[in-house]
Coordinates of C-alpha atoms and ligand atoms in Angstrom, one line a residue:
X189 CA -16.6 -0.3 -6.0
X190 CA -18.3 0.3 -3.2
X191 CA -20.5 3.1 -1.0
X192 CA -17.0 5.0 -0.9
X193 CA -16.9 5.4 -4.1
X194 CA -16.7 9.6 -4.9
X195 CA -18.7 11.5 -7.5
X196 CA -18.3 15.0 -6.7
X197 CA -21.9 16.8 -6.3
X198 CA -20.9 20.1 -6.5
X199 CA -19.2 22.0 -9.9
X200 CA -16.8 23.7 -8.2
X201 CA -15.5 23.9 -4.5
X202 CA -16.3 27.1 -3.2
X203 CA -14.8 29.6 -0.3
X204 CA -17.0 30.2 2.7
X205 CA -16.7 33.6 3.7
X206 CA -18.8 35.6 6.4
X207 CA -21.5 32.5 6.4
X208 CA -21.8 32.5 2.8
X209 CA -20.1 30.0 -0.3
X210 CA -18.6 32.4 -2.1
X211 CA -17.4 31.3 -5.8
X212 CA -14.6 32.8 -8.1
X213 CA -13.8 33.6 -11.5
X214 CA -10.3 31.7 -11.4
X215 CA -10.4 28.4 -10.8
X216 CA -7.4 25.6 -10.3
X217 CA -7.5 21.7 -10.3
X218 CA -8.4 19.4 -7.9
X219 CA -6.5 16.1 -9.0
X220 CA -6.6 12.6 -8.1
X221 CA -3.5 10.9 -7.6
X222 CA -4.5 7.6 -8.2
X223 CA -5.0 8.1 -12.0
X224 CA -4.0 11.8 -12.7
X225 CA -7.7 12.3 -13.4
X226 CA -9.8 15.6 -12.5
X227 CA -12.0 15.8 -9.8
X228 CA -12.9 18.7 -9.2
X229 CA -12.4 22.3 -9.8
X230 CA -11.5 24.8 -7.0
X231 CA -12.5 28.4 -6.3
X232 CA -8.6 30.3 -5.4
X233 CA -9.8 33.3 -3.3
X234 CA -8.1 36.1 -4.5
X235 CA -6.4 39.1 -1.7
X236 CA -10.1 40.8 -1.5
X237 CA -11.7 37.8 -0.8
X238 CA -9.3 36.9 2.0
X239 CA -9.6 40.6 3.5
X240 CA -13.4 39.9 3.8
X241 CA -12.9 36.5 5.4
X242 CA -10.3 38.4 7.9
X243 CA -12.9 41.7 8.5
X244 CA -15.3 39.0 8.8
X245 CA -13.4 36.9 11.4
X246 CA -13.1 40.5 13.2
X247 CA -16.3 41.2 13.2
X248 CA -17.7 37.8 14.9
X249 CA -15.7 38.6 17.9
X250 CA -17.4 41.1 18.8
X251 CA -21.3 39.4 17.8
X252 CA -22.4 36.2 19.0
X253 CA -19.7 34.6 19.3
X254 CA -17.6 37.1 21.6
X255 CA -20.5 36.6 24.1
X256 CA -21.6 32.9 24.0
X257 CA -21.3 31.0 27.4
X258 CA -18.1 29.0 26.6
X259 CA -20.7 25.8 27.8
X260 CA -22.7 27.2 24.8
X261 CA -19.4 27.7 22.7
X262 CA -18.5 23.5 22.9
X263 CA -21.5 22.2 22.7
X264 CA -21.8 24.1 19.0
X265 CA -18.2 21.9 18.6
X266 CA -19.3 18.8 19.3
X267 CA -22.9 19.4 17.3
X268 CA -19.8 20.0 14.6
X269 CA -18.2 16.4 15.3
X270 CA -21.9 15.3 15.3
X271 CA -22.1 16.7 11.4
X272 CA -19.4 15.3 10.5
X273 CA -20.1 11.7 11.5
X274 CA -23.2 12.1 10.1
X275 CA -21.8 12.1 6.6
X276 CA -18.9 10.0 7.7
X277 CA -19.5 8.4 4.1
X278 CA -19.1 11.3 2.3
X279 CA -15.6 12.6 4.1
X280 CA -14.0 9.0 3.5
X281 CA -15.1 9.2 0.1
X282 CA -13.7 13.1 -0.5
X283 CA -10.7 12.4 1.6
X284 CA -9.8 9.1 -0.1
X285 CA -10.3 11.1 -3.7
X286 CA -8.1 13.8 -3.1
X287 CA -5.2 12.0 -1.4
X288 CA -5.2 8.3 -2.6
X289 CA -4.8 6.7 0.9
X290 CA -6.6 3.9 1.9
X291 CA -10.4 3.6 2.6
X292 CA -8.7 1.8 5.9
X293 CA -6.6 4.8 6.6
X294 CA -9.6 7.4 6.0
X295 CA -12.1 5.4 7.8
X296 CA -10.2 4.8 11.0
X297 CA -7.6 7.2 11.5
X298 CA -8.1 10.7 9.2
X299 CA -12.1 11.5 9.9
X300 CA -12.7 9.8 13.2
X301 CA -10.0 11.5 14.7
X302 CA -11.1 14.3 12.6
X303 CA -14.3 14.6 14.7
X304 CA -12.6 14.0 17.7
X305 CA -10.9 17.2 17.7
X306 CA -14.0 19.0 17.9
X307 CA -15.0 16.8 21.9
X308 CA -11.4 16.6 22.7
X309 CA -11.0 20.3 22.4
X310 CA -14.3 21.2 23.8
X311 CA -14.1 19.3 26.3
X312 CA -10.4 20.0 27.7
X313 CA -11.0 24.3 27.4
X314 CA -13.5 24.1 30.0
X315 CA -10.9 22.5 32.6
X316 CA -8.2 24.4 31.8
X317 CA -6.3 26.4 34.4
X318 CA -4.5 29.3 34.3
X319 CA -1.4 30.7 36.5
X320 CA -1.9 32.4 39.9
X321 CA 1.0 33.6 42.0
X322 CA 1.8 35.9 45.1
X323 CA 4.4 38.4 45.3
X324 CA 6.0 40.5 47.8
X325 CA 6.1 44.5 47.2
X326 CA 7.9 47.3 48.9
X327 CA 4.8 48.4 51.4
X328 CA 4.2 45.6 52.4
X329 CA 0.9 45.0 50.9
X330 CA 2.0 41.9 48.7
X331 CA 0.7 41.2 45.4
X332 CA -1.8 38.6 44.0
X333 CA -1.2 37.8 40.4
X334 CA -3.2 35.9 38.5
X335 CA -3.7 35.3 34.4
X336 CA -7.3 35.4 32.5
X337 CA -7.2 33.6 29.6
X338 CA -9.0 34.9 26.3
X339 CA -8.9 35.0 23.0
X340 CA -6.8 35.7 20.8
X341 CA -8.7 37.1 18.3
X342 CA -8.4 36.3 14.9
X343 CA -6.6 32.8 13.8
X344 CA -5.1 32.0 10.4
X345 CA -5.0 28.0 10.2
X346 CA -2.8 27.1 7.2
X347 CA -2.5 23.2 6.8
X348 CA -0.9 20.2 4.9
X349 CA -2.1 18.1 2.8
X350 CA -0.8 14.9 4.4
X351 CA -3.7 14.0 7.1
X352 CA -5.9 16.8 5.8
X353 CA -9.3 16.6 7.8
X354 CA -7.1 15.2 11.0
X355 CA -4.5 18.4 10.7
X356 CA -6.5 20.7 9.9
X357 CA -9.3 20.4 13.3
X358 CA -6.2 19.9 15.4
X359 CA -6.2 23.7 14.8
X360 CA -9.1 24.6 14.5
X361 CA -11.0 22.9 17.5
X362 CA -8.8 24.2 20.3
X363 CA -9.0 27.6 18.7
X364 CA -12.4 27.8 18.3
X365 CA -13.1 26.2 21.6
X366 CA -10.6 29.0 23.0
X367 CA -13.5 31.7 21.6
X368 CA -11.4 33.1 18.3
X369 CA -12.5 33.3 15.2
X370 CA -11.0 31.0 12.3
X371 CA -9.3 32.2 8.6
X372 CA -8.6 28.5 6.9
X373 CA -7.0 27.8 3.9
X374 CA -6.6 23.7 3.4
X375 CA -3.4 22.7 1.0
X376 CA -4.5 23.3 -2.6
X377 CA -3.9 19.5 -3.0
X378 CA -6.7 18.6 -0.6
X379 CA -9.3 20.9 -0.7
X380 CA -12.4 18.4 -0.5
X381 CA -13.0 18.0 3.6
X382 CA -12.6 21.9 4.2
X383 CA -15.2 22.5 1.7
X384 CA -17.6 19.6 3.4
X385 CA -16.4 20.5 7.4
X386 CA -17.5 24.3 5.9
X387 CA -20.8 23.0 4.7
X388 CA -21.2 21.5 8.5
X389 CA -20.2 24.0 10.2
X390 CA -22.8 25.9 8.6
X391 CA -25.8 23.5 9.9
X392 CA -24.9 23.4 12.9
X393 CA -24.9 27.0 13.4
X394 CA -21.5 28.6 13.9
X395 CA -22.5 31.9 13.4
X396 CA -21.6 34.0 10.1
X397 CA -17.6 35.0 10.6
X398 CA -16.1 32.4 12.9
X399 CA -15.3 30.0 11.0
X400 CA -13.9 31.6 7.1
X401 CA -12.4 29.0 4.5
X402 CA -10.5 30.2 1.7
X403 CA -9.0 28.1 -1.2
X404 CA -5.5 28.9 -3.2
X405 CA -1.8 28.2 -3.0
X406 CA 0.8 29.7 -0.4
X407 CA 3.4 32.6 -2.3
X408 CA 1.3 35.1 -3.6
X409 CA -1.8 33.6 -3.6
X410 CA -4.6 33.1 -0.2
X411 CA -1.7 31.6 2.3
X412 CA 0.3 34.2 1.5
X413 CA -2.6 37.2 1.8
X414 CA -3.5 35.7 4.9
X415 CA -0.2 35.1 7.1
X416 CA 0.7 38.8 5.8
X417 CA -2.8 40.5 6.8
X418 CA -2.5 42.7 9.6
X419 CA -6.0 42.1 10.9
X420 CA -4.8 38.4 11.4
X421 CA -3.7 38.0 15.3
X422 CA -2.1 34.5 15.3
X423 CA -1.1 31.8 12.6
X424 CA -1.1 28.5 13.0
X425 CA 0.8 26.1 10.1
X426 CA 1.6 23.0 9.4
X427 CA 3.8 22.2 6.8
X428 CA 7.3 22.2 5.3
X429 CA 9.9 24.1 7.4
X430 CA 11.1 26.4 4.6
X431 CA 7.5 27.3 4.1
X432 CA 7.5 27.8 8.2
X433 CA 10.6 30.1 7.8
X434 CA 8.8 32.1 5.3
X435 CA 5.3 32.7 7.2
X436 CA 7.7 33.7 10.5
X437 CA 9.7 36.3 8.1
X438 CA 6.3 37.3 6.7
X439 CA 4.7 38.0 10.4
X440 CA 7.2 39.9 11.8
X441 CA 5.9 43.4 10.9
X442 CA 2.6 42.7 12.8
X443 CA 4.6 41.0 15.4
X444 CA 1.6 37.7 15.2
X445 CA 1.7 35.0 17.5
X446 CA 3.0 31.7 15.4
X447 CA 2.2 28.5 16.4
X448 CA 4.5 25.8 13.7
X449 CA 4.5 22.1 13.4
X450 CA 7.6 21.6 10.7
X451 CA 9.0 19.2 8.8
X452 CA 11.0 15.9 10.3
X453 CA 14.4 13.9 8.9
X454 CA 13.3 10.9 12.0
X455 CA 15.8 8.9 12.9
X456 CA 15.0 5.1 14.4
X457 CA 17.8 3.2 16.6
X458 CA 17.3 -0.5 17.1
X459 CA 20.0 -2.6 19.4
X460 CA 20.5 -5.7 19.4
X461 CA 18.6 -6.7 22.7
X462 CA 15.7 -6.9 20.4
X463 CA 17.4 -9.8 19.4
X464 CA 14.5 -12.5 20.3
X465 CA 11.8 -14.3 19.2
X466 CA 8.9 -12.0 19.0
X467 CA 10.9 -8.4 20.4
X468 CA 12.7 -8.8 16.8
X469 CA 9.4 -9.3 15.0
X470 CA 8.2 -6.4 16.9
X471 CA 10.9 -4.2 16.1
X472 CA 10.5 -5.1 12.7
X473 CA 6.9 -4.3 12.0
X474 CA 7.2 -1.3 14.1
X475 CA 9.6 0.3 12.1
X476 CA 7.7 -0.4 8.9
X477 CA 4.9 0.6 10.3
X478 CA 6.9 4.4 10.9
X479 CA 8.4 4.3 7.8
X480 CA 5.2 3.1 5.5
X481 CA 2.6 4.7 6.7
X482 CA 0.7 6.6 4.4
X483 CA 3.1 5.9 2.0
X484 CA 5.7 7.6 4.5
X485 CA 3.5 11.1 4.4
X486 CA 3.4 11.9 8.2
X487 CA 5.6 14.0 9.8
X488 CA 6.7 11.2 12.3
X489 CA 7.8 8.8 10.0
X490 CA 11.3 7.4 10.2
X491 CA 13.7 8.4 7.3
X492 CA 16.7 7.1 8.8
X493 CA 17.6 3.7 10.5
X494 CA 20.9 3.2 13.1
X495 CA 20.9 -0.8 13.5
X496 CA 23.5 -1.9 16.1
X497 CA 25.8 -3.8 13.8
X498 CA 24.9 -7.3 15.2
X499 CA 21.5 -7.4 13.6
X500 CA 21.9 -5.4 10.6
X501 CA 21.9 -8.3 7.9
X502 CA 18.7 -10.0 9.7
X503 CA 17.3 -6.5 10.2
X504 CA 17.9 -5.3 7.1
X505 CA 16.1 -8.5 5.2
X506 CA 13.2 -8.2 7.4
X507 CA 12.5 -4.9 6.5
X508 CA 12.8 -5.7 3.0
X509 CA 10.5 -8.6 3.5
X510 CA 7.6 -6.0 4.8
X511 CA 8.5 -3.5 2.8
X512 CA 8.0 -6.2 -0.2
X513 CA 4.6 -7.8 1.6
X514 CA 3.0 -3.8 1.9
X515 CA 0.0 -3.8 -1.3
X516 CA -0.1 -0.9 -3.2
X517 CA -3.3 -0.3 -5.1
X518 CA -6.6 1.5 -5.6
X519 CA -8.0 3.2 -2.2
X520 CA -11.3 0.9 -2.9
X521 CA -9.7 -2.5 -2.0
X522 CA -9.7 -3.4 1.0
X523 CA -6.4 -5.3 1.4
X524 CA -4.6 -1.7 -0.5
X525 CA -2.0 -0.9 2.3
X526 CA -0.5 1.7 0.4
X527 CA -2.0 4.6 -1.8
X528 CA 0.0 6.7 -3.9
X529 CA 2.1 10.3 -3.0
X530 CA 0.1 12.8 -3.0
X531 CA 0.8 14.3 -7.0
X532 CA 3.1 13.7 -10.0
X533 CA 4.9 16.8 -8.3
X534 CA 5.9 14.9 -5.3
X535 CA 6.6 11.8 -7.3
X536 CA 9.1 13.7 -9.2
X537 CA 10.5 15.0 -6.1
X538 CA 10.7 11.6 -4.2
X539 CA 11.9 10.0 -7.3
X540 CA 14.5 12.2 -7.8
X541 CA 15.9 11.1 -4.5
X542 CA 15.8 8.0 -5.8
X543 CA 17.9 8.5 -8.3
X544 CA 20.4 10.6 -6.6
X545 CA 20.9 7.9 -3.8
X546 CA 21.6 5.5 -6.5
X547 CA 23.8 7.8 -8.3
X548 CA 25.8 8.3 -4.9
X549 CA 26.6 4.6 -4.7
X550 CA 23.7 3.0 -1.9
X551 CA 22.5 -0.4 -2.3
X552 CA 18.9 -0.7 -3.3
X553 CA 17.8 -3.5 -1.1
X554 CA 14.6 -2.9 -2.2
X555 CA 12.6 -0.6 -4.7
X556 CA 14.0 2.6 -5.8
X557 CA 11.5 3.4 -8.7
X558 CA 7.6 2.9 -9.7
X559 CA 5.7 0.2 -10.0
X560 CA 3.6 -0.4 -13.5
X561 CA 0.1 -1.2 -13.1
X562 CA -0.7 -1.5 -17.4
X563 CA -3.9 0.5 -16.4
X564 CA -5.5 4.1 -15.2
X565 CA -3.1 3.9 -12.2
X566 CA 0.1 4.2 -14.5
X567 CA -0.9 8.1 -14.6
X568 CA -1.1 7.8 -10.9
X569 CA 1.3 9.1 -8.5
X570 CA 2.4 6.0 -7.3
X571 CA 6.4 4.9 -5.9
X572 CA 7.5 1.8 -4.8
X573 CA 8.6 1.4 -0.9
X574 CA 12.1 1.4 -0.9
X575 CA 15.1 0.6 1.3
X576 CA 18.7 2.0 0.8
X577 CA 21.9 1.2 2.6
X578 CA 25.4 2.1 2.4
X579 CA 26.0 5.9 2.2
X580 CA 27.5 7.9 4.6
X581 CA 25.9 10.4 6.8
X582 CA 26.6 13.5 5.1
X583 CA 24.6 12.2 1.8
X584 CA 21.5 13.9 1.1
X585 CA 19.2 10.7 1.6
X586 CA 20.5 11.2 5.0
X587 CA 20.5 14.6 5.7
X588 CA 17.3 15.9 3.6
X589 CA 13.5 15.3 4.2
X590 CA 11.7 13.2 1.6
X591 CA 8.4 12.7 2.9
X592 CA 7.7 9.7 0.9
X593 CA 7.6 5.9 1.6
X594 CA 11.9 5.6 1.9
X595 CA 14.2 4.9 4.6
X596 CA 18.5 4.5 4.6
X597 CA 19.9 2.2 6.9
X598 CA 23.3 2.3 8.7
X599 CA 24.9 0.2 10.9
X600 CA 26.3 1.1 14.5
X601 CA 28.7 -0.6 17.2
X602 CA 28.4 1.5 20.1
X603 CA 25.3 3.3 22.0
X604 CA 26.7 6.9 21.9
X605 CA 27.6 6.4 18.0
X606 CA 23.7 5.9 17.2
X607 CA 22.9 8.7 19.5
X608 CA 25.7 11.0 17.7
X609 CA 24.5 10.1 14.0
X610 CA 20.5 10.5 14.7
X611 CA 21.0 13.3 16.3
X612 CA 23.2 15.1 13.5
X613 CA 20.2 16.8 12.0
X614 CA 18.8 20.2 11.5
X615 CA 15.5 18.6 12.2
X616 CA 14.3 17.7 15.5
X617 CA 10.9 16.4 15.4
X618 CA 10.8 13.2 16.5
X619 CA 12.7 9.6 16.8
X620 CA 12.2 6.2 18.3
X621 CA 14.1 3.7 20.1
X622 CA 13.8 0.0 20.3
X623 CA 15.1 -2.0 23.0
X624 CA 14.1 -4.3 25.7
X625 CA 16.4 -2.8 27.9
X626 CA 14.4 -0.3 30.0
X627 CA 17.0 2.0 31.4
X628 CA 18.7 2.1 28.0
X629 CA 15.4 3.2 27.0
X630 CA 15.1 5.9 29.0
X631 CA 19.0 7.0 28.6
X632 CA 19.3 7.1 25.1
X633 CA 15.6 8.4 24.6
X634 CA 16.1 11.5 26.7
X635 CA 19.3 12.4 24.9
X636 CA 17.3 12.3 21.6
X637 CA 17.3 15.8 20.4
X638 CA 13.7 15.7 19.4
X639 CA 10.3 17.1 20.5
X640 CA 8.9 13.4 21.0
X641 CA 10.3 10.1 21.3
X642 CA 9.1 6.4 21.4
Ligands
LIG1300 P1 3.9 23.1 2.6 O1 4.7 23.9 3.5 O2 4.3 23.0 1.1 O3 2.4 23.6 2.6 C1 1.6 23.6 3.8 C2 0.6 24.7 3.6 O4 1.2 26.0 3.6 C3 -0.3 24.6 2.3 O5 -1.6 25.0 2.7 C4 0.4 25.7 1.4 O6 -0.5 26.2 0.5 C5 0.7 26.8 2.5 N1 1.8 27.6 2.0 C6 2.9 27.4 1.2 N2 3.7 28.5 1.1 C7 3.1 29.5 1.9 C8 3.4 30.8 2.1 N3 4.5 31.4 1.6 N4 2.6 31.5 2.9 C9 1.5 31.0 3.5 N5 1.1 29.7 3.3 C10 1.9 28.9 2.5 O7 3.8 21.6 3.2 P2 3.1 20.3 2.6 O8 3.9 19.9 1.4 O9 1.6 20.6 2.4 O10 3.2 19.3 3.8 C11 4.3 18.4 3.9 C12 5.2 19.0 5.0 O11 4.5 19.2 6.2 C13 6.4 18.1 5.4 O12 7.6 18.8 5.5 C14 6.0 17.5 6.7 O13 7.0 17.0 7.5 C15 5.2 18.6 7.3 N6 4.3 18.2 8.3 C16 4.6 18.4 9.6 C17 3.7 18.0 10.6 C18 4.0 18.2 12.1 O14 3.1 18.1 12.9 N7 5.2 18.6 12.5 C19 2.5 17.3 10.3 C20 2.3 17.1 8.9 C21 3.2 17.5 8.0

């Protein structure tokens, strides 16, 4: 054990409405995934509560907030990166107890880039341009168009629970830093670094209304009162892309603007140029680095593998050999690589993949269940990393998001066959392609049917 080590201070985690920690009579879990143990208990806001936050969000538009100097506006957000680094300690610690990942993972990705947002975003809004254009009219007399940006108004930011802090401030900053007023409601899984960025913003002086947190779960409880308010101007969500579908369906009648990042089904191709010394080794420890990473909970990560047919067999035991190396353990250690899914929920789900890939005939080149500890951890959420190979690509390992730390690998002889399988998907997120081959590179990746590619 060490300073990270988490003992929650408070008795429940509250809302923060209109400038104020608001508590409630109903109150849901806060569990840790490492040993199934209680944390914490949460506040859910209930459809009142989440009307107040929205009349409050409404209301700071037009105080303060609506007339602060934007120069005034970002230097408030960076005075919020400023609070959060200050009890850097304390958001590892929370972040690490509600999720399980790695005190590496929380201390140098999730809340530095966490506090980040809040400079980036503050920083880039006071550059930004806007459109100006000249048309001709009838008399003569020409026109000069130009846009004004503003506001918005009020912004319902719903996010995942994957990279909670990180997600959540990608929203948040530029929308605050664009002069709207904020309705958050973290995933019910990861509640903790909402609850402590609400407690900064607080001291360091957003005014009352700006920034509203509420706490709950998405159909029929606070995400769901929220995307269907009609005081609520935009939504922004992160998340699944069923849950997407149902926020768009659920905005229509107020005609919101959306803003959704969704779900992924990644596919990697690797050719067989990579074929030397240390481009192979590369290759390798790339692609368990994409699929891996926090235990395969990040929208990017690679689900699917197309290895040109060449370098499948050395490819394939490679992998398995990372896959193999990768420590799974407590958060604490230092040499942990791999926490556990996020709750016994997921593991179900992502085991139940598992099973069904097994069922449908793949080779398990490696894992394909749960480790066993023989302590606390065993109540944990833990999987093991796994590797499968030999299904087709109409199989549901292939075709369905798992969003856990699992990847199928197929073989492929030609370039326009791997560009043909990874891009049978009704995803389109993201992909990456390996080669040393530069102008096969930038071929193949601009064919990739994806919003980004590496
Ligand atoms: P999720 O869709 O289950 O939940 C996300 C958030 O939406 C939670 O706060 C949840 O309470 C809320 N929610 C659920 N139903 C709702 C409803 N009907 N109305 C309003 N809010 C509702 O997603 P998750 O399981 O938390 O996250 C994992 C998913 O997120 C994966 O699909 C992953 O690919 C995706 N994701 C995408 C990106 C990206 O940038 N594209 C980044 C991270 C995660």
């Amino acid at each position: 054990m060490n300073e990270y080590h988490y003992t929650p201070c408070r008795f429940h985690f509250k809302n923060y409405v209109a400038g104020e920690f608001t508590a409630s009579d109903k109150l849901f879990e806060n569990i840790n995934p490492v040993d199934g143990s209680i944390i914490n208990h949460v506040a859910e806001a209930d459809s009142a509560l989440v009307d107040k936050a929205v009349k409050s969000a409404h209301a700071a538009l037009q105080g303060p907030w609506g007339k602060m100097t934007m120069d005034k506006r970002c230097a408030l957000l960076h005075k919020v990166a400023d609070g959060i680094e200050s009890r850097f300690d304390e958001f590892v610690a929370a972040e690490m107890a509600d999720t399980g990942k790695s005190l590496f993972q929380a201390r140098t990705i999730d809340i530095p880039r966490g506090a980040a947002n809040f400079r980036i975003f503050a920083d880039m809004v006071k550059s930004q341009s806007s459109d100006c254009f000249h048309t001709d009219t009838p008399d003569g007399k020409g026109a000069l168009n130009y846009a004004v940006n503003k506001p918005l108004g009020v912004v319902a930011v719903i996010a995942p629970w994957n990279l909670p802090l990180l997600l959540m401030t990608w929203k948040l900053a530029p929308a605050m830093a664009a002069g709207n007023t904020i309705v958050a409601k973290p995933s019910e899984e990861t509640p903790a670094t909402a609850t402590l960025l609400a407690e900064v913003m607080h001291a360091a002086g957003i005014p009352a209304g700006v920034f509203n947190l509420v706490h709950g779960f998405g159909h029929q409880s606070a995400g769901e009162f929220l995307t269907t308010h009609p005081g609520v101007d935009a939504v922004t969500f992160t998340g699944e892309s069923s849950t997407g579908s149902a926020i768009m369906k659920a905005s229509t009648d107020g005609v919101k603007a959306l803003s959704f990042e969704l779900g992924g089904k990644n596919a990697g191709i690797i050719f067989d140029d990579c074929d030397c010394d240390c481009d192979f080794d590369e290759a390798v420890a790339g692609t368990a680095r994409s699929v891996f990473t926090n235990g395969g909970q990040v929208c990017l990560c690679t689900e699917r593998l197309y290895v040109q047919r060449s370098i499948f067999d050395k490819f394939v035991a490679a992998l398995k050999d990372k896959a193999e190396a990768i420590k799974i353990g407590w958060p604490l250690d230092e040499d942990t690589d791999m926490g556990p899914v996020i709750s016994q929920k997921h593991r179900d789900k992502v085991l139940s993949y598992f099973d069904s890939t097994k069922a449908d005939g793949a080779t398990v080149v490696t894992g394909g269940g749960y480790p066993v500890f023989n302590d606390q951890r065993d109540n944990g959420a833990f999987v093991q990393p796994t590797i499968f190979t030999g299904l087709s690509e109409d199989s549901k390992i292939v075709k369905e998001e798992v969003f856990g730390p699992v990847c199928h690998i197929t073989p492929f002889d030609h370039e326009d066959e791997a560009i043909t399988m990874a891009n049978d998907s009704k995803y389109g997120l993201a992909a990456t392609v390996w080669t040393t081959n530069l102008q096969r590179a930038h071929r193949v990746s601009q064919q990739m049917e994806v919003g980004i590619c590496g």
